[in-house]
Tab-separated table of C-alpha atoms in Angstrom:
chain	number	residue	atom	x	y	z
A	1	UNK	CA	-32.938	-35.003	-5.753
A	2	UNK	CA	-32.155	-33.091	-8.931
A	3	UNK	CA	-28.501	-32.905	-10.031
A	4	UNK	CA	-27.109	-30.164	-12.232
A	5	UNK	CA	-24.377	-30.822	-14.793
A	6	UNK	CA	-20.928	-29.316	-14.055
A	7	UNK	CA	-21.203	-26.917	-17.012
A	8	UNK	CA	-24.421	-25.487	-15.581
A	9	UNK	CA	-22.837	-24.981	-12.145
A	10	UNK	CA	-19.799	-23.296	-13.713
A	11	UNK	CA	-22.089	-20.953	-15.610
A	12	UNK	CA	-23.801	-20.030	-12.331
A	13	UNK	CA	-20.429	-19.120	-10.815
A	14	UNK	CA	-19.643	-16.914	-13.813
A	15	UNK	CA	-23.052	-15.213	-13.604
A	16	UNK	CA	-22.659	-14.567	-9.876
A	17	UNK	CA	-19.215	-13.134	-10.499
A	18	UNK	CA	-20.555	-10.832	-13.214
A	19	UNK	CA	-23.283	-9.489	-10.937
A	20	UNK	CA	-20.864	-8.860	-8.071
A	21	UNK	CA	-18.422	-7.108	-10.398
A	22	UNK	CA	-21.226	-4.760	-11.415
A	23	UNK	CA	-21.800	-4.057	-7.724
A	24	UNK	CA	-18.133	-3.061	-7.369
A	25	UNK	CA	-16.992	-6.190	-5.505
A	26	UNK	CA	-14.098	-8.574	-6.070
A	27	UNK	CA	-15.022	-12.240	-5.719
A	28	UNK	CA	-18.152	-13.180	-3.763
A	29	UNK	CA	-19.177	-14.248	-0.261
A	30	UNK	CA	-17.322	-17.572	-0.642
A	31	UNK	CA	-14.330	-16.753	-2.848
A	32	UNK	CA	-11.997	-13.756	-2.872
A	33	UNK	CA	-11.325	-14.131	-6.591
A	34	UNK	CA	-13.574	-15.598	-9.286
A	35	UNK	CA	-12.701	-16.682	-12.841
A	36	UNK	CA	-14.727	-13.681	-14.052
A	37	UNK	CA	-12.548	-11.163	-12.171
A	38	UNK	CA	-9.680	-9.272	-13.752
A	39	UNK	CA	-6.701	-8.186	-11.680
A	40	UNK	CA	-5.443	-4.780	-12.855
A	41	UNK	CA	-2.127	-3.815	-11.264
A	42	UNK	CA	-0.236	-0.570	-10.900
A	43	UNK	CA	3.307	0.108	-9.751
A	44	UNK	CA	3.951	1.868	-6.451
A	45	UNK	CA	6.881	4.267	-7.017
A	46	UNK	CA	7.847	4.321	-3.326
A	47	UNK	CA	8.153	0.570	-2.715
A	48	UNK	CA	8.389	-0.763	-6.281
A	49	UNK	CA	5.616	-3.274	-5.484
A	50	UNK	CA	2.790	-4.175	-7.848
A	51	UNK	CA	-0.476	-3.145	-6.198
A	52	UNK	CA	-4.059	-4.313	-6.726
A	53	UNK	CA	-7.268	-2.793	-5.357
A	54	UNK	CA	-9.577	-5.498	-4.015
A	55	UNK	CA	-13.158	-4.382	-3.249
A	56	UNK	CA	-14.700	-6.369	-0.412
A	57	UNK	CA	-17.805	-8.351	-1.332
A	58	UNK	CA	-20.587	-8.985	1.216
A	59	UNK	CA	-19.430	-11.381	3.993
A	60	UNK	CA	-15.765	-10.963	3.047
A	61	UNK	CA	-13.666	-9.921	6.047
A	62	UNK	CA	-10.407	-8.029	6.278
A	63	UNK	CA	-8.828	-10.967	8.104
A	64	UNK	CA	-9.933	-13.309	5.317
A	65	UNK	CA	-8.545	-10.969	2.647
A	66	UNK	CA	-5.215	-10.797	4.479
A	67	UNK	CA	-4.931	-14.584	4.625
A	68	UNK	CA	-5.991	-15.003	0.989
A	69	UNK	CA	-3.313	-12.626	-0.288
A	70	UNK	CA	-0.622	-14.048	1.996
A	71	UNK	CA	-0.430	-11.189	4.510
A	72	UNK	CA	-0.779	-10.777	8.228
A	73	UNK	CA	-3.493	-8.390	9.344
A	74	UNK	CA	-0.788	-5.940	10.484
A	75	UNK	CA	0.711	-5.988	6.971
A	76	UNK	CA	-2.685	-5.173	5.506
A	77	UNK	CA	-3.058	-2.267	7.929
A	78	UNK	CA	0.359	-0.964	6.874
A	79	UNK	CA	-0.837	-0.865	3.286
A	80	UNK	CA	-4.257	0.512	4.287
A	81	UNK	CA	-3.940	2.599	7.492
A	82	UNK	CA	-7.483	4.001	7.166
A	83	UNK	CA	-8.971	0.501	7.516
A	84	UNK	CA	-8.161	0.496	11.246
A	85	UNK	CA	-11.270	2.652	11.631
A	86	UNK	CA	-13.471	-0.054	10.083
A	87	UNK	CA	-14.779	-1.277	6.742
A	88	UNK	CA	-17.991	-2.227	4.934
A	89	UNK	CA	-18.873	-4.213	1.771
A	90	UNK	CA	-17.399	-2.350	-1.176
A	91	UNK	CA	-14.435	-1.017	0.812
A	92	UNK	CA	-11.223	-0.830	-1.228
A	93	UNK	CA	-8.361	-2.920	0.151
A	94	UNK	CA	-4.990	-2.395	-1.525
A	95	UNK	CA	-2.765	-5.486	-1.647
A	96	UNK	CA	0.598	-6.285	-3.196
A	97	UNK	CA	0.842	-9.008	-5.840
A	98	UNK	CA	4.316	-10.639	-6.024
A	99	UNK	CA	5.828	-10.831	-9.498
A	100	UNK	CA	6.723	-14.483	-8.878
A	101	UNK	CA	3.075	-15.641	-8.723
A	102	UNK	CA	2.109	-14.148	-12.116
A	103	UNK	CA	2.237	-16.915	-14.720
A	104	UNK	CA	2.670	-16.439	-18.479
A	105	UNK	CA	0.105	-19.153	-19.314
A	106	UNK	CA	-1.889	-22.121	-18.002
A	107	UNK	CA	-3.230	-25.402	-19.343
A	108	UNK	CA	-6.672	-25.423	-21.017
A	109	UNK	CA	-8.187	-27.686	-18.368
A	110	UNK	CA	-7.247	-25.166	-15.637
A	111	UNK	CA	-9.205	-22.201	-16.984
A	112	UNK	CA	-11.482	-22.092	-13.925
A	113	UNK	CA	-8.478	-21.678	-11.602
A	114	UNK	CA	-6.968	-18.528	-13.077
A	115	UNK	CA	-7.801	-14.863	-13.592
A	116	UNK	CA	-6.097	-12.617	-16.152
A	117	UNK	CA	-3.623	-10.099	-14.770
A	118	UNK	CA	-3.256	-6.733	-16.470
A	119	UNK	CA	-1.118	-3.682	-15.808
A	120	UNK	CA	-2.024	0.004	-16.155
A	121	UNK	CA	0.840	2.071	-17.569
A	122	UNK	CA	2.023	5.130	-15.660
A	123	UNK	CA	2.831	8.442	-17.383
A	124	UNK	CA	6.246	8.252	-19.014
A	125	UNK	CA	6.523	4.466	-18.655
A	126	UNK	CA	8.166	2.735	-21.617
A	127	UNK	CA	8.081	-0.836	-22.867
A	128	UNK	CA	11.667	-1.285	-21.713
A	129	UNK	CA	10.868	0.091	-18.245
A	130	UNK	CA	7.734	-2.044	-17.959
A	131	UNK	CA	9.441	-5.302	-18.868
A	132	UNK	CA	12.830	-4.871	-17.191
A	133	UNK	CA	12.238	-2.637	-14.172
A	134	UNK	CA	8.548	-3.082	-13.290
A	135	UNK	CA	8.093	-6.768	-14.121
A	136	UNK	CA	11.711	-7.965	-13.940
A	137	UNK	CA	11.637	-9.780	-17.295
A	138	UNK	CA	14.880	-10.268	-19.259
A	139	UNK	CA	13.239	-8.981	-22.459
A	140	UNK	CA	9.862	-7.982	-23.921
A	141	UNK	CA	9.049	-11.297	-25.638
A	142	UNK	CA	6.551	-12.401	-22.967
A	143	UNK	CA	4.641	-9.092	-23.030
A	144	UNK	CA	4.509	-9.065	-26.810
A	145	UNK	CA	3.257	-12.662	-26.897
A	146	UNK	CA	0.412	-11.752	-24.510
A	147	UNK	CA	-0.364	-8.523	-26.394
A	148	UNK	CA	-0.114	-9.127	-30.170
A	149	UNK	CA	0.730	-5.936	-32.054
A	150	UNK	CA	2.155	-4.178	-28.996
A	151	UNK	CA	5.221	-2.042	-29.760
A	152	UNK	CA	7.270	0.564	-27.942
A	153	UNK	CA	5.746	3.201	-30.219
A	154	UNK	CA	2.052	2.518	-29.556
A	155	UNK	CA	2.196	2.560	-25.728
A	156	UNK	CA	0.424	5.433	-23.976
A	157	UNK	CA	-0.242	6.483	-20.335
A	158	UNK	CA	-3.208	4.717	-18.786
A	159	UNK	CA	-3.117	1.899	-21.323
A	160	UNK	CA	-3.885	-1.525	-19.851
A	161	UNK	CA	-1.798	-4.458	-21.086
A	162	UNK	CA	-2.001	-8.150	-20.249
A	163	UNK	CA	0.969	-9.421	-18.236
A	164	UNK	CA	-0.097	-12.960	-17.255
A	165	UNK	CA	-2.409	-14.992	-15.038
A	166	UNK	CA	-2.976	-15.503	-11.309
A	167	UNK	CA	-4.380	-18.521	-9.486
A	168	UNK	CA	-7.640	-17.866	-7.645
A	169	UNK	CA	-6.857	-20.070	-4.640
A	170	UNK	CA	-4.710	-17.505	-2.855
A	171	UNK	CA	-1.068	-16.476	-2.428
A	172	UNK	CA	1.392	-18.368	-0.248
A	173	UNK	CA	2.761	-16.115	2.537
A	174	UNK	CA	6.284	-17.293	1.689
A	175	UNK	CA	5.876	-15.789	-1.790
A	176	UNK	CA	4.649	-12.399	-0.544
A	177	UNK	CA	6.746	-9.248	-0.601
A	178	UNK	CA	7.871	-7.381	2.483
A	179	UNK	CA	5.396	-4.637	3.304
A	180	UNK	CA	6.521	-1.316	4.749
A	181	UNK	CA	4.350	1.453	6.088
A	182	UNK	CA	3.520	3.835	3.190
A	183	UNK	CA	4.255	6.903	5.328
A	184	UNK	CA	7.646	5.511	6.366
A	185	UNK	CA	8.413	4.870	2.702
A	186	UNK	CA	7.335	8.386	1.806
A	187	UNK	CA	9.554	9.741	4.593
A	188	UNK	CA	12.604	7.809	3.383
A	189	UNK	CA	14.340	10.798	1.656
A	190	UNK	CA	14.368	12.763	4.935
A	191	UNK	CA	15.584	9.662	6.774
A	192	UNK	CA	18.492	9.371	4.340
A	193	UNK	CA	19.245	13.082	4.739
A	194	UNK	CA	19.216	12.702	8.534
A	195	UNK	CA	21.702	9.825	8.306
A	196	UNK	CA	24.044	11.816	6.057
A	197	UNK	CA	23.941	14.968	8.206
A	198	UNK	CA	24.213	13.376	11.642
A	199	UNK	CA	27.038	10.887	11.185
A	200	UNK	CA	29.508	11.039	14.099
A	201	UNK	CA	27.436	13.692	15.900
A	202	UNK	CA	25.912	13.423	19.364
A	203	UNK	CA	22.179	14.193	19.356
A	204	UNK	CA	20.092	15.890	22.016
A	205	UNK	CA	17.295	13.692	23.387
A	206	UNK	CA	13.949	15.160	24.438
A	207	UNK	CA	10.872	13.217	25.508
A	208	UNK	CA	7.489	14.729	26.156
A	209	UNK	CA	4.185	15.854	24.729
A	210	UNK	CA	3.593	16.706	21.106
A	211	UNK	CA	0.616	18.647	19.811
A	212	UNK	CA	-0.668	18.966	16.273
A	213	UNK	CA	-2.168	21.618	14.085
A	214	UNK	CA	-4.468	21.533	11.081
A	215	UNK	CA	-2.585	24.429	9.516
A	216	UNK	CA	0.298	24.216	7.090
A	217	UNK	CA	1.126	22.253	3.967
A	218	UNK	CA	-0.533	18.837	4.235
A	219	UNK	CA	2.025	17.259	1.898
A	220	UNK	CA	5.182	18.123	3.892
A	221	UNK	CA	6.915	16.796	7.002
A	222	UNK	CA	7.116	19.902	9.205
A	223	UNK	CA	7.323	20.701	12.928
A	224	UNK	CA	7.525	23.654	15.266
A	225	UNK	CA	10.288	23.311	17.874
A	226	UNK	CA	11.458	25.368	20.845
A	227	UNK	CA	15.234	25.228	20.340
A	228	UNK	CA	16.278	23.185	17.280
A	229	UNK	CA	17.781	25.369	14.505
A	230	UNK	CA	15.324	26.443	11.825
A	231	UNK	CA	15.724	24.277	8.726
A	232	UNK	CA	17.257	21.405	10.692
A	233	UNK	CA	15.775	17.912	11.013
A	234	UNK	CA	14.166	16.263	14.016
A	235	UNK	CA	13.753	12.522	14.565
A	236	UNK	CA	10.346	11.735	16.104
A	237	UNK	CA	9.444	8.349	17.582
A	238	UNK	CA	5.800	7.705	18.467
A	239	UNK	CA	5.758	4.619	20.768
A	240	UNK	CA	2.110	3.678	20.264
A	241	UNK	CA	2.408	3.293	16.494
A	242	UNK	CA	6.053	2.152	16.771
A	243	UNK	CA	6.957	4.521	13.931
A	244	UNK	CA	9.904	6.868	13.573
A	245	UNK	CA	9.447	9.835	11.250
A	246	UNK	CA	11.800	12.676	10.297
A	247	UNK	CA	10.627	16.268	9.856
A	248	UNK	CA	12.021	19.721	9.181
A	249	UNK	CA	11.880	22.519	11.742
A	250	UNK	CA	10.037	25.444	10.155
A	251	UNK	CA	9.289	27.674	13.161
A	252	UNK	CA	9.035	28.180	16.919
A	253	UNK	CA	6.210	27.006	19.183
A	254	UNK	CA	3.905	29.959	20.052
A	255	UNK	CA	4.041	30.357	23.842
A	256	UNK	CA	0.592	31.955	23.930
A	257	UNK	CA	-1.012	28.922	22.239
A	258	UNK	CA	0.770	25.867	23.718
A	259	UNK	CA	1.818	25.237	27.317
A	260	UNK	CA	5.446	24.674	28.289
A	261	UNK	CA	5.079	20.890	28.432
A	262	UNK	CA	4.595	20.695	24.642
A	263	UNK	CA	8.003	20.046	23.104
A	264	UNK	CA	6.839	19.709	19.490
A	265	UNK	CA	3.970	20.780	17.234
A	266	UNK	CA	3.572	18.555	14.182
A	267	UNK	CA	1.984	19.143	10.789
A	268	UNK	CA	-1.108	17.270	9.468
A	269	UNK	CA	1.020	14.777	7.506
A	270	UNK	CA	2.721	13.559	10.691
A	271	UNK	CA	-0.670	13.206	12.361
A	272	UNK	CA	-1.738	10.916	9.511
A	273	UNK	CA	1.534	8.972	9.652
A	274	UNK	CA	1.235	8.303	13.382
A	275	UNK	CA	-2.528	7.756	13.270
A	276	UNK	CA	-3.091	9.822	16.421
A	277	UNK	CA	-6.478	11.171	17.455
A	278	UNK	CA	-5.697	12.946	20.719
A	279	UNK	CA	-4.683	16.592	20.432
A	280	UNK	CA	-1.591	15.806	22.511
A	281	UNK	CA	0.464	12.604	22.470
A	282	UNK	CA	3.775	11.308	23.808
A	283	UNK	CA	6.908	11.296	21.625
A	284	UNK	CA	10.626	10.701	21.882
A	285	UNK	CA	12.773	13.059	19.803
A	286	UNK	CA	16.348	13.617	18.755
A	287	UNK	CA	17.821	16.774	17.217
A	288	UNK	CA	21.098	18.636	16.817
């Protein structure tokens, strides 16, 4: 039997990683991260988490990706609602990378166990904001040590800077951040407004069928309602998805289009948030 020296085997791993990177994959069929990968993060303004886009390599599964990054499968679905419909090799899977697992350095004999971690600057982001708010560092000494010549004056939007290193053997679930549904996070301002407007008031409860329309602004939380005052807010609970979303009443339900059993008509954004496919679905609502 012919034996290959360790250096030769390591070079094969690097070559395989290079080929898979060119195919748009992260890692390979055996490993979710390879020493040849680079983890480029961005900041999510809604949650404040650092996010990374992992592209599934052949034979990688969503369950395996969830375990590798320290998530449950439900957590991964919260970050990637569209993946409930299925996935294929090359599918993008967004994951959160905890700040606590990003190391400033590693020993020379551990080079095969780490990948570099970089961060892509958002428009308007400053060196102070990057170090203190985004990364939680006490000062900018660590960033400057990793990026010689970097100053507050030469930063620009879209620039990628090195922020540390990540082990390639996975993330401990105890170190992971708490994941919230992206639509619930996006709906948070209306939730806060609901709380401020409804304190010490008694709501009206209505349960029944909701319908949805493809018309209207796809970026806004809007509903048609039979009796709630125009401009007011409605709390909508969809039991199947176990989500509660708040929306503004913008009009009345057309009697000639929807039957009397429909208590609510929701906009396309609410359809996406609840993940419904049927034209009518059951909801529980509260309004004033």
